[in-house]
Every structure is written in C-alpha cells, then in structure tokens.
C-alpha cells in the first residue's frame, strides 16, 4: 500500500489538540516554499532538490546559520532535516554545535537514517539539538561523511523542551475509517 493511499484512507474529524506551546515558539520552515529567512554562509546554497522541495545544503567543510531566540530565556532548538530509511541513508551523519557568543554547547550528532519506514523513502525529521540563549545564536553543521547527497537543512523551531526528538507521525492522533 502506498503512503498516499494510507493517508487518504484516514478520516480527520475536527482538529485534535496536539499540545500546549506554553510561552510560545519561533519556527521557520522553507521545505515547501524555498523562502529562507535566516542568515547563513554564502556557500550554503538553497537547492530545490525535488519539485517543490527545498533545503539549505551544507558543504563538506561545514556551514553556519544564525538563529534568533526571540524569548527572554533559554529555549530548545529543534532542527528539521532530510533523512532516509529504512536502508542506509544517502545523507551524511552531521555534527551540530550551538555557539551563543559566550560559550559553545556540546555537539549533537544527527543520524540521517530512519527506521520508522517500511520502504526506502526520503523524509524530513525533527531533532532536538540543545538550548539556545536569547538573541542570535550561531549553529554550525559539520558533515562527518562524504556521501552521495549533502546534509539538507529544511527548517528549525525554537521552543520549550518537549523531552526529545520528534521522530514520527503518530497515527493514534487521528481517527481512522
């Protein structure tokens, strides 16, 4: 059964409440429209890698983006990126480091493979990176492998800590026929 057929078989009745965003969040996602609204290295290019699908692509030397935390206190940074699974990913495992101008947080290694799929597909994933301070934070991406495809960064969220990665769509959130 194809993914589109599964989704089309679901019945969405009303809007389910997925969570309370406490004091708010700040998000940006250019995956579907190609409109990047953050500062980034000149050599980090926006690429329409498939019709209507966009990502900032990293070079093997690494790249930096600058993400603003508009809140008066530290918030969690979540990075959206392309992944592949369940077989080996064509996207490189990538090291991500946050620098708030005063200190550099411990790095997070992003695995770009996913085991939630039953057939080999390219999907976006959301991964928890670390805390960002109020104001502008530099986020560094360093690919750890030279693979067929570059690391593809598709968006971010600055929000409260939900306690881990957002890894999959939970079908229990919806009503099925």
Tab-separated table of N, CA, C and O in Angstrom, residues 36-158:
chain	number	residue	atom	x	y	z
A	36	UNK	N	13.842	31.256	2.708
A	36	UNK	CA	14.732	31.183	3.863
A	36	UNK	C	14.820	32.560	4.502
A	36	UNK	O	15.147	33.532	3.829
A	37	UNK	N	14.543	32.641	5.797
A	37	UNK	CA	14.540	33.937	6.477
A	37	UNK	C	15.571	34.010	7.602
A	37	UNK	O	15.389	34.725	8.576
A	38	UNK	N	16.661	33.241	7.471
A	38	UNK	CA	17.747	33.312	8.440
A	38	UNK	C	19.052	33.593	7.697
A	38	UNK	O	19.178	33.294	6.506
A	39	UNK	N	20.003	34.166	8.416
A	39	UNK	CA	21.331	34.395	7.849
A	39	UNK	C	22.083	33.070	7.791
A	39	UNK	O	21.997	32.262	8.719
A	40	UNK	N	22.823	32.866	6.707
A	40	UNK	CA	23.614	31.646	6.561
A	40	UNK	C	24.831	31.935	5.706
A	40	UNK	O	24.891	32.952	5.000
A	41	UNK	N	25.830	31.034	5.772
A	41	UNK	CA	27.039	31.180	4.961
A	41	UNK	C	26.682	31.311	3.490
A	41	UNK	O	25.727	30.680	3.016
A	42	UNK	N	27.478	32.101	2.757
A	42	UNK	CA	27.258	32.268	1.314
A	42	UNK	C	27.382	30.952	0.554
A	42	UNK	O	26.704	30.753	-0.452
A	43	UNK	N	28.245	30.050	1.037
A	43	UNK	CA	28.426	28.784	0.316
A	43	UNK	C	27.426	27.708	0.751
A	43	UNK	O	27.499	26.572	0.299
A	44	UNK	N	26.470	28.057	1.603
A	44	UNK	CA	25.380	27.149	1.975
A	44	UNK	C	24.211	27.505	1.063
A	44	UNK	O	23.506	28.482	1.286
A	45	UNK	N	24.030	26.727	0.018
A	45	UNK	CA	23.089	27.073	-1.051
A	45	UNK	C	21.702	26.476	-0.825
A	45	UNK	O	21.569	25.332	-0.400
A	46	UNK	N	20.681	27.270	-1.164
A	46	UNK	CA	19.319	26.764	-1.199
A	46	UNK	C	19.166	25.976	-2.489
A	46	UNK	O	19.503	26.463	-3.566
A	47	UNK	N	18.691	24.760	-2.375
A	47	UNK	CA	18.531	23.899	-3.540
A	47	UNK	C	17.101	23.356	-3.582
A	47	UNK	O	16.603	22.838	-2.588
A	48	UNK	N	16.469	23.467	-4.755
A	48	UNK	CA	15.192	22.783	-4.979
A	48	UNK	C	15.571	21.396	-5.490
A	48	UNK	O	15.760	21.177	-6.674
A	49	UNK	N	15.722	20.457	-4.552
A	49	UNK	CA	16.254	19.138	-4.888
A	49	UNK	C	15.219	18.211	-5.501
A	49	UNK	O	15.557	17.181	-6.082
A	50	UNK	N	13.960	18.561	-5.373
A	50	UNK	CA	12.859	17.844	-5.999
A	50	UNK	C	11.774	18.895	-6.203
A	50	UNK	O	11.748	19.900	-5.482
A	51	UNK	N	10.893	18.694	-7.135
A	51	UNK	CA	9.902	19.721	-7.444
A	51	UNK	C	9.133	20.140	-6.194
A	51	UNK	O	8.482	19.324	-5.537
A	52	UNK	N	9.251	21.436	-5.843
A	52	UNK	CA	8.542	21.983	-4.689
A	52	UNK	C	9.146	21.610	-3.344
A	52	UNK	O	8.533	21.853	-2.313
A	53	UNK	N	10.378	21.065	-3.320
A	53	UNK	CA	11.041	20.670	-2.072
A	53	UNK	C	12.406	21.348	-2.012
A	53	UNK	O	13.240	21.132	-2.884
A	54	UNK	N	12.607	22.125	-0.940
A	54	UNK	CA	13.801	22.956	-0.820
A	54	UNK	C	14.571	22.637	0.455
A	54	UNK	O	13.978	22.279	1.468
A	55	UNK	N	15.891	22.846	0.390
A	55	UNK	CA	16.739	22.689	1.571
A	55	UNK	C	17.989	23.538	1.414
A	55	UNK	O	18.451	23.778	0.293
A	56	UNK	N	18.525	23.991	2.556
A	56	UNK	CA	19.858	24.570	2.565
A	56	UNK	C	20.827	23.395	2.645
A	56	UNK	O	20.696	22.548	3.528
A	57	UNK	N	21.772	23.334	1.721
A	57	UNK	CA	22.696	22.194	1.661
A	57	UNK	C	24.069	22.597	2.187
A	57	UNK	O	24.597	23.656	1.838
A	58	UNK	N	24.641	21.734	3.010
A	58	UNK	CA	25.949	22.011	3.594
A	58	UNK	C	27.065	21.540	2.674
A	58	UNK	O	26.898	20.614	1.890
A	59	UNK	N	28.192	22.206	2.813
A	59	UNK	CA	29.395	21.767	2.114
A	59	UNK	C	30.147	20.811	3.035
A	59	UNK	O	29.877	20.737	4.236
A	60	UNK	N	31.100	20.077	2.499
A	60	UNK	CA	31.886	19.150	3.310
A	60	UNK	C	32.756	19.878	4.333
A	60	UNK	O	33.172	19.289	5.324
A	61	UNK	N	33.022	21.170	4.120
A	61	UNK	CA	33.825	21.946	5.068
A	61	UNK	C	32.999	22.468	6.237
A	61	UNK	O	33.539	23.079	7.145
A	62	UNK	N	31.689	22.262	6.190
A	62	UNK	CA	30.807	22.742	7.243
A	62	UNK	C	30.236	24.109	6.905
A	62	UNK	O	30.743	24.817	6.040
A	63	UNK	N	29.151	24.436	7.573
A	63	UNK	CA	28.462	25.705	7.358
A	63	UNK	C	27.858	26.197	8.658
A	63	UNK	O	27.661	25.416	9.590
A	64	UNK	N	27.532	27.489	8.670
A	64	UNK	CA	26.947	28.119	9.851
A	64	UNK	C	25.685	28.875	9.458
A	64	UNK	O	25.651	29.538	8.421
A	65	UNK	N	24.659	28.747	10.304
A	65	UNK	CA	23.448	29.562	10.189
A	65	UNK	C	23.311	30.342	11.494
A	65	UNK	O	23.904	29.967	12.516
A	66	UNK	N	22.549	31.427	11.463
A	66	UNK	CA	22.362	32.259	12.647
A	66	UNK	C	20.875	32.279	12.972
A	66	UNK	O	20.060	32.748	12.171
A	67	UNK	N	20.541	31.736	14.138
A	67	UNK	CA	19.147	31.575	14.545
A	67	UNK	C	18.868	32.452	15.753
A	67	UNK	O	19.606	32.406	16.747
A	68	UNK	N	17.801	33.230	15.669
A	68	UNK	CA	17.419	34.128	16.751
A	68	UNK	C	16.457	33.434	17.712
A	68	UNK	O	15.475	32.824	17.291
A	69	UNK	N	16.767	33.541	18.990
A	69	UNK	CA	15.825	33.153	20.034
A	69	UNK	C	15.194	34.458	20.520
A	69	UNK	O	15.828	35.234	21.231
A	70	UNK	N	13.924	34.722	20.141
A	70	UNK	CA	13.291	35.999	20.487
A	70	UNK	C	12.764	36.063	21.919
A	70	UNK	O	12.201	37.087	22.316
A	71	UNK	N	12.944	34.998	22.691
A	71	UNK	CA	12.374	34.927	24.030
A	71	UNK	C	13.379	35.400	25.084
A	71	UNK	O	14.586	35.366	24.851
A	72	UNK	N	12.905	35.815	26.259
A	72	UNK	CA	13.813	36.340	27.287
A	72	UNK	C	14.584	35.266	28.055
A	72	UNK	O	15.388	35.590	28.923
A	73	UNK	N	14.331	33.998	27.742
A	73	UNK	CA	15.037	32.922	28.439
A	73	UNK	C	15.508	31.865	27.436
A	73	UNK	O	15.115	31.881	26.265
A	74	UNK	N	16.361	30.966	27.902
A	74	UNK	CA	16.860	29.896	27.036
A	74	UNK	C	15.706	29.032	26.551
A	74	UNK	O	14.745	28.787	27.295
A	75	UNK	N	15.811	28.578	25.308
A	75	UNK	CA	14.817	27.685	24.715
A	75	UNK	C	15.536	26.562	23.970
A	75	UNK	O	16.706	26.697	23.602
A	76	UNK	N	14.806	25.494	23.711
A	76	UNK	CA	15.356	24.351	22.988
A	76	UNK	C	15.306	24.627	21.484
A	76	UNK	O	14.329	25.170	20.972
A	77	UNK	N	16.385	24.230	20.802
A	77	UNK	CA	16.440	24.324	19.344
A	77	UNK	C	16.165	22.945	18.754
A	77	UNK	O	16.788	21.957	19.152
A	78	UNK	N	15.225	22.900	17.815
A	78	UNK	CA	14.922	21.692	17.051
A	78	UNK	C	15.287	21.972	15.594
A	78	UNK	O	14.940	23.021	15.060
A	79	UNK	N	16.006	21.048	14.975
A	79	UNK	CA	16.431	21.183	13.584
A	79	UNK	C	15.630	20.214	12.732
A	79	UNK	O	15.448	19.045	13.095
A	80	UNK	N	15.143	20.696	11.591
A	80	UNK	CA	14.443	19.859	10.619
A	80	UNK	C	15.412	19.566	9.476
A	80	UNK	O	16.069	20.483	8.978
A	81	UNK	N	15.499	18.300	9.089
A	81	UNK	CA	16.448	17.915	8.050
A	81	UNK	C	15.940	16.698	7.288
A	81	UNK	O	15.036	15.997	7.745
A	82	UNK	N	16.542	16.448	6.144
A	82	UNK	CA	16.177	15.279	5.351
A	82	UNK	C	16.833	14.035	5.939
A	82	UNK	O	17.953	14.082	6.447
A	83	UNK	N	16.102	12.940	5.870
A	83	UNK	CA	16.586	11.643	6.330
A	83	UNK	C	16.104	10.593	5.333
A	83	UNK	O	15.274	10.875	4.460
A	84	UNK	N	16.612	9.400	5.477
A	84	UNK	CA	16.250	8.322	4.561
A	84	UNK	C	16.214	7.013	5.333
A	84	UNK	O	16.991	6.798	6.262
A	85	UNK	N	15.342	6.132	4.935
A	85	UNK	CA	15.279	4.848	5.611
A	85	UNK	C	14.279	3.940	4.949
A	85	UNK	O	13.560	4.353	4.050
A	86	UNK	N	14.242	2.690	5.362
A	86	UNK	CA	14.981	2.120	6.486
A	86	UNK	C	16.398	1.646	6.121
A	86	UNK	O	17.159	1.273	6.998
A	87	UNK	N	16.744	1.631	4.864
A	87	UNK	CA	18.084	1.199	4.473
A	87	UNK	C	19.083	2.310	4.808
A	87	UNK	O	18.722	3.336	5.335
A	88	UNK	N	20.336	2.129	4.481
A	88	UNK	CA	21.351	3.140	4.752
A	88	UNK	C	20.998	4.460	4.082
A	88	UNK	O	20.556	4.494	2.941
A	89	UNK	N	21.213	5.546	4.794
A	89	UNK	CA	20.902	6.869	4.283
A	89	UNK	C	21.946	7.338	3.278
A	89	UNK	O	23.125	7.018	3.394
A	90	UNK	N	21.502	8.090	2.295
A	90	UNK	CA	22.409	8.730	1.341
A	90	UNK	C	22.832	10.105	1.840
A	90	UNK	O	23.629	10.783	1.198
A	91	UNK	N	22.278	10.532	2.996
A	91	UNK	CA	22.632	11.813	3.608
A	91	UNK	C	23.673	11.561	4.702
A	91	UNK	O	23.579	10.587	5.445
A	92	UNK	N	24.659	12.450	4.847
A	92	UNK	CA	25.715	12.220	5.838
A	92	UNK	C	25.266	12.461	7.273
A	92	UNK	O	24.459	13.361	7.541
A	93	UNK	N	25.774	11.644	8.190
A	93	UNK	CA	25.656	11.946	9.601
A	93	UNK	C	26.344	13.290	9.794
A	93	UNK	O	27.412	13.541	9.222
A	94	UNK	N	25.743	14.174	10.578
A	94	UNK	CA	26.244	15.548	10.681
A	94	UNK	C	26.333	15.979	12.138
A	94	UNK	O	25.424	15.712	12.930
A	95	UNK	N	27.429	16.619	12.480
A	95	UNK	CA	27.653	17.158	13.818
A	95	UNK	C	27.084	18.571	13.856
A	95	UNK	O	27.360	19.382	12.967
A	96	UNK	N	26.275	18.890	14.880
A	96	UNK	CA	25.673	20.211	15.022
A	96	UNK	C	26.114	20.801	16.361
A	96	UNK	O	26.017	20.136	17.395
A	97	UNK	N	26.593	22.037	16.317
A	97	UNK	CA	27.083	22.724	17.509
A	97	UNK	C	26.430	24.098	17.596
A	97	UNK	O	26.313	24.793	16.585
A	98	UNK	N	26.025	24.481	18.805
A	98	UNK	CA	25.430	25.799	19.052
A	98	UNK	C	26.453	26.669	19.768
A	98	UNK	O	27.037	26.266	20.765
A	99	UNK	N	26.631	27.903	19.266
A	99	UNK	CA	27.521	28.894	19.876
A	99	UNK	C	26.701	30.157	20.110
A	99	UNK	O	26.260	30.799	19.152
A	100	UNK	N	26.471	30.506	21.384
A	100	UNK	CA	25.645	31.688	21.680
A	100	UNK	C	26.471	32.956	21.825
A	100	UNK	O	25.958	33.987	22.235
A	101	UNK	N	27.758	32.881	21.502
A	101	UNK	CA	28.634	34.041	21.619
A	101	UNK	C	29.383	34.095	22.934
A	101	UNK	O	30.378	34.808	23.059
A	102	UNK	N	28.922	33.337	23.922
A	102	UNK	CA	29.592	33.294	25.226
A	102	UNK	C	30.216	31.921	25.474
A	102	UNK	O	31.266	31.804	26.071
A	103	UNK	N	29.502	30.886	25.021
A	103	UNK	CA	30.006	29.522	25.203
A	103	UNK	C	29.496	28.643	24.069
A	103	UNK	O	28.509	28.955	23.411
A	104	UNK	N	30.210	27.541	23.855
A	104	UNK	CA	29.824	26.581	22.824
A	104	UNK	C	29.234	25.370	23.537
A	104	UNK	O	29.874	24.781	24.409
A	105	UNK	N	28.013	25.032	23.170
A	105	UNK	CA	27.330	23.886	23.789
A	105	UNK	C	27.914	22.581	23.252
A	105	UNK	O	28.492	22.559	22.162
A	106	UNK	N	27.759	21.485	23.988
A	106	UNK	CA	28.198	20.182	23.457
A	106	UNK	C	27.516	19.888	22.122
A	106	UNK	O	26.355	20.249	21.911
A	107	UNK	N	28.232	19.251	21.224
A	107	UNK	CA	27.701	18.951	19.895
A	107	UNK	C	26.711	17.802	19.946
A	107	UNK	O	26.759	16.948	20.828
A	108	UNK	N	25.834	17.793	18.965
A	108	UNK	CA	24.870	16.698	18.789
A	108	UNK	C	25.129	16.076	17.426
A	108	UNK	O	25.222	16.783	16.419
A	109	UNK	N	25.275	14.770	17.380
A	109	UNK	CA	25.462	14.063	16.114
A	109	UNK	C	24.096	13.666	15.574
A	109	UNK	O	23.341	12.968	16.238
A	110	UNK	N	23.775	14.146	14.359
A	110	UNK	CA	22.482	13.840	13.747
A	110	UNK	C	22.611	12.636	12.831
A	110	UNK	O	23.323	12.677	11.834
A	111	UNK	N	21.901	11.589	13.168
A	111	UNK	CA	21.808	10.403	12.328
A	111	UNK	C	20.733	10.690	11.287
A	111	UNK	O	19.603	11.021	11.627
A	112	UNK	N	21.073	10.577	10.018
A	112	UNK	CA	20.123	10.911	8.946
A	112	UNK	C	19.413	9.692	8.393
A	112	UNK	O	18.847	9.737	7.310
A	113	UNK	N	19.441	8.612	9.154
A	113	UNK	CA	18.662	7.442	8.744
A	113	UNK	C	17.444	7.349	9.653
A	113	UNK	O	17.419	7.911	10.736
A	114	UNK	N	16.435	6.656	9.187
A	114	UNK	CA	15.229	6.475	9.992
A	114	UNK	C	14.754	5.041	9.861
A	114	UNK	O	14.823	4.447	8.788
A	115	UNK	N	14.299	4.494	10.955
A	115	UNK	CA	13.807	3.117	10.954
A	115	UNK	C	12.288	3.059	11.003
A	115	UNK	O	11.722	1.983	11.109
A	116	UNK	N	11.617	4.207	10.912
A	116	UNK	CA	10.153	4.213	11.039
A	116	UNK	C	9.454	3.871	9.734
A	116	UNK	O	8.243	3.750	9.700
A	117	UNK	N	10.216	3.705	8.663
A	117	UNK	CA	9.620	3.418	7.366
A	117	UNK	C	9.759	1.949	7.009
A	117	UNK	O	10.673	1.272	7.450
A	118	UNK	N	8.850	1.460	6.182
A	118	UNK	CA	8.940	0.072	5.717
A	118	UNK	C	9.497	-0.013	4.312
A	118	UNK	O	9.838	-1.081	3.839
A	119	UNK	N	9.566	1.111	3.614
A	119	UNK	CA	10.194	1.144	2.302
A	119	UNK	C	11.142	2.334	2.241
A	119	UNK	O	10.996	3.283	2.996
A	120	UNK	N	12.142	2.262	1.384
A	120	UNK	CA	13.172	3.293	1.337
A	120	UNK	C	12.616	4.598	0.763
A	120	UNK	O	12.306	4.672	-0.415
A	121	UNK	N	12.490	5.624	1.632
A	121	UNK	CA	11.955	6.920	1.244
A	121	UNK	C	12.802	8.036	1.825
A	121	UNK	O	13.496	7.854	2.823
A	122	UNK	N	12.719	9.207	1.220
A	122	UNK	CA	13.335	10.427	1.741
A	122	UNK	C	12.256	11.167	2.523
A	122	UNK	O	11.183	11.439	1.983
A	123	UNK	N	12.530	11.487	3.778
A	123	UNK	CA	11.557	12.163	4.645
A	123	UNK	C	12.256	13.262	5.438
A	123	UNK	O	13.479	13.289	5.530
A	124	UNK	N	11.472	14.162	6.017
A	124	UNK	CA	12.048	15.140	6.938
A	124	UNK	C	11.940	14.598	8.356
A	124	UNK	O	10.992	13.877	8.687
A	125	UNK	N	12.933	14.935	9.159
A	125	UNK	CA	12.922	14.581	10.574
A	125	UNK	C	13.150	15.841	11.389
A	125	UNK	O	13.763	16.792	10.910
A	126	UNK	N	12.684	15.824	12.636
A	126	UNK	CA	12.900	16.926	13.562
A	126	UNK	C	13.702	16.375	14.730
A	126	UNK	O	13.282	15.421	15.375
A	127	UNK	N	14.863	16.998	14.975
A	127	UNK	CA	15.747	16.521	16.051
A	127	UNK	C	16.031	17.643	17.042
A	127	UNK	O	16.272	18.785	16.669
A	128	UNK	N	16.027	17.264	18.315
A	128	UNK	CA	16.364	18.185	19.393
A	128	UNK	C	17.885	18.367	19.397
A	128	UNK	O	18.624	17.387	19.417
A	129	UNK	N	18.350	19.625	19.397
A	129	UNK	CA	19.786	19.898	19.337
A	129	UNK	C	20.347	20.341	20.677
A	129	UNK	O	21.307	19.783	21.185
A	130	UNK	N	19.776	21.364	21.268
A	130	UNK	CA	20.269	21.902	22.532
A	130	UNK	C	19.669	23.267	22.784
A	130	UNK	O	18.903	23.794	21.976
A	131	UNK	N	20.058	23.854	23.906
A	131	UNK	CA	19.493	25.131	24.316
A	131	UNK	C	20.156	26.290	23.564
A	131	UNK	O	21.370	26.295	23.364
A	132	UNK	N	19.312	27.255	23.155
A	132	UNK	CA	19.799	28.492	22.559
A	132	UNK	C	19.477	29.630	23.519
A	132	UNK	O	18.418	29.656	24.139
A	133	UNK	N	20.420	30.554	23.650
A	133	UNK	CA	20.259	31.713	24.529
A	133	UNK	C	19.411	32.772	23.847
A	133	UNK	O	19.292	32.776	22.620
A	134	UNK	N	18.856	33.714	24.616
A	134	UNK	CA	18.136	34.827	23.999
A	134	UNK	C	19.057	35.575	23.030
A	134	UNK	O	20.253	35.742	23.292
A	135	UNK	N	18.504	35.996	21.912
A	135	UNK	CA	19.287	36.701	20.907
A	135	UNK	C	19.800	35.765	19.832
A	135	UNK	O	19.317	34.637	19.667
A	136	UNK	N	20.819	36.233	19.099
A	136	UNK	CA	21.352	35.498	17.952
A	136	UNK	C	22.313	34.397	18.394
A	136	UNK	O	23.213	34.639	19.202
A	137	UNK	N	22.121	33.198	17.866
A	137	UNK	CA	22.965	32.037	18.137
A	137	UNK	C	23.506	31.512	16.820
A	137	UNK	O	22.767	31.422	15.833
A	138	UNK	N	24.790	31.148	16.799
A	138	UNK	CA	25.388	30.530	15.615
A	138	UNK	C	25.245	29.022	15.740
A	138	UNK	O	25.572	28.457	16.779
A	139	UNK	N	24.752	28.392	14.682
A	139	UNK	CA	24.584	26.941	14.666
A	139	UNK	C	25.460	26.411	13.539
A	139	UNK	O	25.285	26.781	12.379
A	140	UNK	N	26.414	25.555	13.909
A	140	UNK	CA	27.400	25.034	12.961
A	140	UNK	C	27.038	23.596	12.569
A	140	UNK	O	26.731	22.779	13.440
A	141	UNK	N	27.093	23.313	11.278
A	141	UNK	CA	26.838	21.974	10.735
A	141	UNK	C	28.133	21.442	10.121
A	141	UNK	O	28.707	22.102	9.255
A	142	UNK	N	28.566	20.260	10.563
A	142	UNK	CA	29.780	19.634	10.036
A	142	UNK	C	29.463	18.211	9.585
A	142	UNK	O	29.350	17.309	10.432
A	143	UNK	N	29.313	17.959	8.290
A	143	UNK	CA	29.079	16.589	7.820
A	143	UNK	C	30.266	15.687	8.187
A	143	UNK	O	31.422	16.092	8.053
A	144	UNK	N	29.972	14.492	8.679
A	144	UNK	CA	31.015	13.557	9.101
A	144	UNK	C	31.312	12.508	8.044
A	144	UNK	O	32.214	11.686	8.235
A	145	UNK	N	30.554	12.511	6.957
A	145	UNK	CA	30.735	11.547	5.871
A	145	UNK	C	30.620	12.284	4.545
A	145	UNK	O	29.906	13.271	4.443
A	146	UNK	N	31.303	11.775	3.539
A	146	UNK	CA	31.172	12.311	2.180
A	146	UNK	C	30.333	11.294	1.402
A	146	UNK	O	30.862	10.311	0.898
A	147	UNK	N	29.029	11.532	1.355
A	147	UNK	CA	28.111	10.584	0.724
A	147	UNK	C	27.541	11.164	-0.566
A	147	UNK	O	27.862	12.281	-0.961
A	148	UNK	N	26.659	10.413	-1.165
A	148	UNK	CA	26.052	10.800	-2.446
A	148	UNK	C	25.335	12.146	-2.376
A	148	UNK	O	25.397	12.948	-3.299
A	149	UNK	N	24.649	12.411	-1.258
A	149	UNK	CA	23.878	13.641	-1.097
A	149	UNK	C	24.441	14.464	0.060
A	149	UNK	O	24.973	13.906	1.019
A	150	UNK	N	24.287	15.799	0.019
A	150	UNK	CA	24.734	16.629	1.138
A	150	UNK	C	23.719	16.595	2.284
A	150	UNK	O	22.585	16.150	2.108
A	151	UNK	N	24.132	17.078	3.462
A	151	UNK	CA	23.183	17.274	4.556
A	151	UNK	C	22.211	18.364	4.107
A	151	UNK	O	22.615	19.414	3.619
A	152	UNK	N	20.907	18.102	4.268
A	152	UNK	CA	19.867	19.042	3.829
A	152	UNK	C	19.071	19.538	5.037
A	152	UNK	O	18.321	18.796	5.661
A	153	UNK	N	19.236	20.821	5.329
A	153	UNK	CA	18.615	21.512	6.456
A	153	UNK	C	17.347	22.187	5.934
A	153	UNK	O	17.414	22.997	5.012
A	154	UNK	N	16.169	21.838	6.501
A	154	UNK	CA	14.901	22.309	5.952
A	154	UNK	C	14.119	23.261	6.860
A	154	UNK	O	13.086	23.783	6.450
A	155	UNK	N	14.579	23.471	8.087
A	155	UNK	CA	13.881	24.389	8.973
A	155	UNK	C	14.297	24.200	10.415
A	155	UNK	O	15.160	23.370	10.728
A	156	UNK	N	13.682	24.968	11.310
A	156	UNK	CA	14.007	24.874	12.733
A	156	UNK	C	12.830	25.368	13.567
A	156	UNK	O	11.923	26.042	13.064
A	157	UNK	N	12.875	25.055	14.848
A	157	UNK	CA	11.925	25.582	15.824
A	157	UNK	C	12.700	25.924	17.089
A	157	UNK	O	13.590	25.177	17.501
A	158	UNK	N	12.370	27.059	17.683
A	158	UNK	CA	12.878	27.455	18.992
A	158	UNK	C	11.668	27.393	19.904
A	158	UNK	O	10.688	28.116	19.697
